[in-house]
Short mmCIF file of C-alpha atoms in Angstrom, two decimals:
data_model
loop_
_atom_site.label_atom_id
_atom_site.label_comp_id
_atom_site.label_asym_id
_atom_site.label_seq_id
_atom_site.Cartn_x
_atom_site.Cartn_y
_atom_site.Cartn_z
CA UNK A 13 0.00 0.00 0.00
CA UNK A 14 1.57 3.23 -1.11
CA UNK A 15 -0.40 6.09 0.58
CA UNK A 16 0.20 9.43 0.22
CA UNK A 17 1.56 12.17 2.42
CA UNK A 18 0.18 15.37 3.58
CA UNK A 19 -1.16 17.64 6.07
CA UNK A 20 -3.87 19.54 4.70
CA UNK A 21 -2.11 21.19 1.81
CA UNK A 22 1.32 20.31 2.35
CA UNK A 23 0.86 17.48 -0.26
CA UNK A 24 3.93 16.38 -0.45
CA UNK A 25 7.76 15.31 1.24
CA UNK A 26 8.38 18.31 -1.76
CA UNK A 27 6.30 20.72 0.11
CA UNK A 28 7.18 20.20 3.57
CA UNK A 29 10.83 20.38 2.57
CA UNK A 30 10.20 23.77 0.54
CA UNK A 31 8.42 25.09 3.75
CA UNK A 32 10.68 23.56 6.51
CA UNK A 33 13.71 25.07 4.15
CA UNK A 34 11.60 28.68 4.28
CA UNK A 35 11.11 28.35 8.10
CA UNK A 36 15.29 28.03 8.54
CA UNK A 37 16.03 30.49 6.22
CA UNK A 38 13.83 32.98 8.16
CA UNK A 39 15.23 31.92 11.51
CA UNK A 40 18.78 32.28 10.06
CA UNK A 41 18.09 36.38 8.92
CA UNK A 42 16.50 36.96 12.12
CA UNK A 43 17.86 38.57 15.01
CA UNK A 44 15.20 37.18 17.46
CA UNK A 45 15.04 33.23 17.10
CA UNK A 46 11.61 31.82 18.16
CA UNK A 47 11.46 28.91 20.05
CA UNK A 48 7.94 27.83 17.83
CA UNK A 49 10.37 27.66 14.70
CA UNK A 50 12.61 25.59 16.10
CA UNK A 51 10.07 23.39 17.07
CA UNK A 52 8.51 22.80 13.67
CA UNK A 53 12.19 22.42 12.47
CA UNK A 54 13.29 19.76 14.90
CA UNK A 55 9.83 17.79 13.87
CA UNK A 56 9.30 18.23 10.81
CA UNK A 57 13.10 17.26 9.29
CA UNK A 58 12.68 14.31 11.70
CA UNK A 59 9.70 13.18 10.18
CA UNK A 60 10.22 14.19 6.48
CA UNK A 61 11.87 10.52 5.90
CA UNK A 62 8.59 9.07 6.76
CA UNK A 63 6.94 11.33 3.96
CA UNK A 64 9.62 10.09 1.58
CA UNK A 65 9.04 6.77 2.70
CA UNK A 66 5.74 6.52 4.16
CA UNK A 67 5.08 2.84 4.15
CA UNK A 68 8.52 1.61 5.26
CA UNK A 69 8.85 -0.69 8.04
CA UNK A 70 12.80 -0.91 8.87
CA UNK A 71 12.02 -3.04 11.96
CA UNK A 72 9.88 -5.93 9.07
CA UNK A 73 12.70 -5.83 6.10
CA UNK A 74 15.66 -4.37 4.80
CA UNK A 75 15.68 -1.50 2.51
CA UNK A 76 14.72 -2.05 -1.42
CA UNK A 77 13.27 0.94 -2.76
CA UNK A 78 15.71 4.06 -3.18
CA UNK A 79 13.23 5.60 -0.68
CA UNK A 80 13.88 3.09 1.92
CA UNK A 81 17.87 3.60 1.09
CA UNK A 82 17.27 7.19 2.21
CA UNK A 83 15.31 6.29 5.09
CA UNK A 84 18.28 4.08 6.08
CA UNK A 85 20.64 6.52 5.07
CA UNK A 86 19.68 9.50 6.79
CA UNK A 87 19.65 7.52 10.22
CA UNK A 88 23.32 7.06 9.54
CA UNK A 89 23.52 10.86 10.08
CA UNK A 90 24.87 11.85 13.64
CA UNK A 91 23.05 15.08 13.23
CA UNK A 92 19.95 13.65 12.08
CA UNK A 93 20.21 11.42 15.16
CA UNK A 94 20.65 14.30 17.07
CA UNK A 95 17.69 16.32 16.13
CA UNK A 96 15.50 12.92 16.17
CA UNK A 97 16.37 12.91 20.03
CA UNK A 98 15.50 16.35 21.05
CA UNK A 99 12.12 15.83 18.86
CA UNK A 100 11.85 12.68 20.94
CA UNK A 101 12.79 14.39 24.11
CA UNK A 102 10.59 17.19 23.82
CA UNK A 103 7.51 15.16 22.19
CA UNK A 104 7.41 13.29 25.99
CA UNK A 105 8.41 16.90 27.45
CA UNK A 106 11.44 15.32 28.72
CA UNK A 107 13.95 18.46 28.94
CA UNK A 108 16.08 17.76 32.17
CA UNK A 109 17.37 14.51 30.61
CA UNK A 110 19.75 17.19 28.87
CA UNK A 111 21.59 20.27 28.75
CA UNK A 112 19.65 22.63 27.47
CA UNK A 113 19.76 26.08 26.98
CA UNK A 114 18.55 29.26 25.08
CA UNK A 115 21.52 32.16 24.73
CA UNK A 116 19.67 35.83 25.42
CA UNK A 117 20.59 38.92 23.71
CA UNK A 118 19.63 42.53 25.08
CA UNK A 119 19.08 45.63 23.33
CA UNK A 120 17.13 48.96 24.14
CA UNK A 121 16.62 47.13 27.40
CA UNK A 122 14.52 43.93 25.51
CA UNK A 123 15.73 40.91 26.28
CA UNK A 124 15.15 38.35 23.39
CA UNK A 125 16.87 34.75 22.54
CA UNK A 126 19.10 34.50 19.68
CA UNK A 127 20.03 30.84 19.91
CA UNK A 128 19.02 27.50 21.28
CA UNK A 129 21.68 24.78 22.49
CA UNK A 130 21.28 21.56 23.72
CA UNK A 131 23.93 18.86 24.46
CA UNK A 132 26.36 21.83 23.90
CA UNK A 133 25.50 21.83 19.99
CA UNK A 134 24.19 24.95 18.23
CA UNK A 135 20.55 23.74 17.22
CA UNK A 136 20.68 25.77 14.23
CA UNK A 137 23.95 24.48 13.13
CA UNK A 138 22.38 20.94 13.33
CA UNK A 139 19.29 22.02 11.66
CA UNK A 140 21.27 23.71 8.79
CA UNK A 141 23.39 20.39 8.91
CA UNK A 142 19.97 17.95 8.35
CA UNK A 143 18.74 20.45 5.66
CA UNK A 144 22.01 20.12 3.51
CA UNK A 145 21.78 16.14 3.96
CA UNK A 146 17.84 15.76 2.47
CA UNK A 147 19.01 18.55 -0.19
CA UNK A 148 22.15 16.53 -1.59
CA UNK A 149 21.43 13.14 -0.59
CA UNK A 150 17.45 13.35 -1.80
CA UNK A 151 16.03 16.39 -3.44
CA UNK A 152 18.64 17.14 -5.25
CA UNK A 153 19.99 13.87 -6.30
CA UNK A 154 17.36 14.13 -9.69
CA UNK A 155 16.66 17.36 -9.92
CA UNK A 156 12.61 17.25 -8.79
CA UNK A 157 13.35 15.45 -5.18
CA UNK A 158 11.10 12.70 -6.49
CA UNK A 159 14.19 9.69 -7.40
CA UNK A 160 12.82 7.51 -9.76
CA UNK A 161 12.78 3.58 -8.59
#
């Protein structure tokens, strides 16, 4: 059974990308980084494998389909990894397990954050990290992020 992907119009692992790809390029011009953005960063690039490969059961069978390659492939990915355990962690609101921490900034006396760390990495480094590993390793790889089986 090969069922589609979406969210109400996000119709597609093409679409998601596109808007998860928007959400960190906003985040990376912005002076004030919002904890929400983060959020839908850390989830959504965890979860965009299971749009590429929505029916995929690693646990059942080895990988056949270049979709399922990815799948596999991507897990490989310490960074991936990384950002699949804060989604993890935070999905079961689980924060003391680790060290995290949001960096402030002030400025005509605001105070506002400008980064988010945990386990002493740079969450936006590992986010722009995840990002360039779906671009070159799947969307990119034909030219329409759809690879042809």
């Amino acid at each position: 059974m090969n069922r589609p992907s979406h969210f109400f119009n996000i119709e597609s692992a093409d679409q998601l990308f596109g808007l998860l790809k928007t959400v960190a390029s906003r985040l990376a011009t912005s002076e004030e980084k919002r904890a929400e953005d983060f959020l839908l960063l850390v989830f959504g690039l965890t979860h965009l494998r299971e749009w590429i490969a929505p029916d995929y059961d690693w646990e059942e069978r080895g990988p056949v389909t270049p979709e399922e390659h990815f799948f596999q492939d991507i897990w490989k990915f310490d960074e991936f990894k990384f950002l699949q355990a804060l989604c993890n962690r935070s999905k079961h609101m689980c924060v003391t397990d680790s060290a995290m921490g949001t960096l402030y900034e002030s400025k005509s006396g605001r105070r506002f954050p400008v980064g988010y760390f945990a386990d002493g990495k740079d969450v936006e480094e590992v986010v722009r990290a995840v990002i360039k590993f779906y671009e070159e390793k799947w969307f990119h790889k034909t030219g329409s992020g759809q690879n042809a089986t």
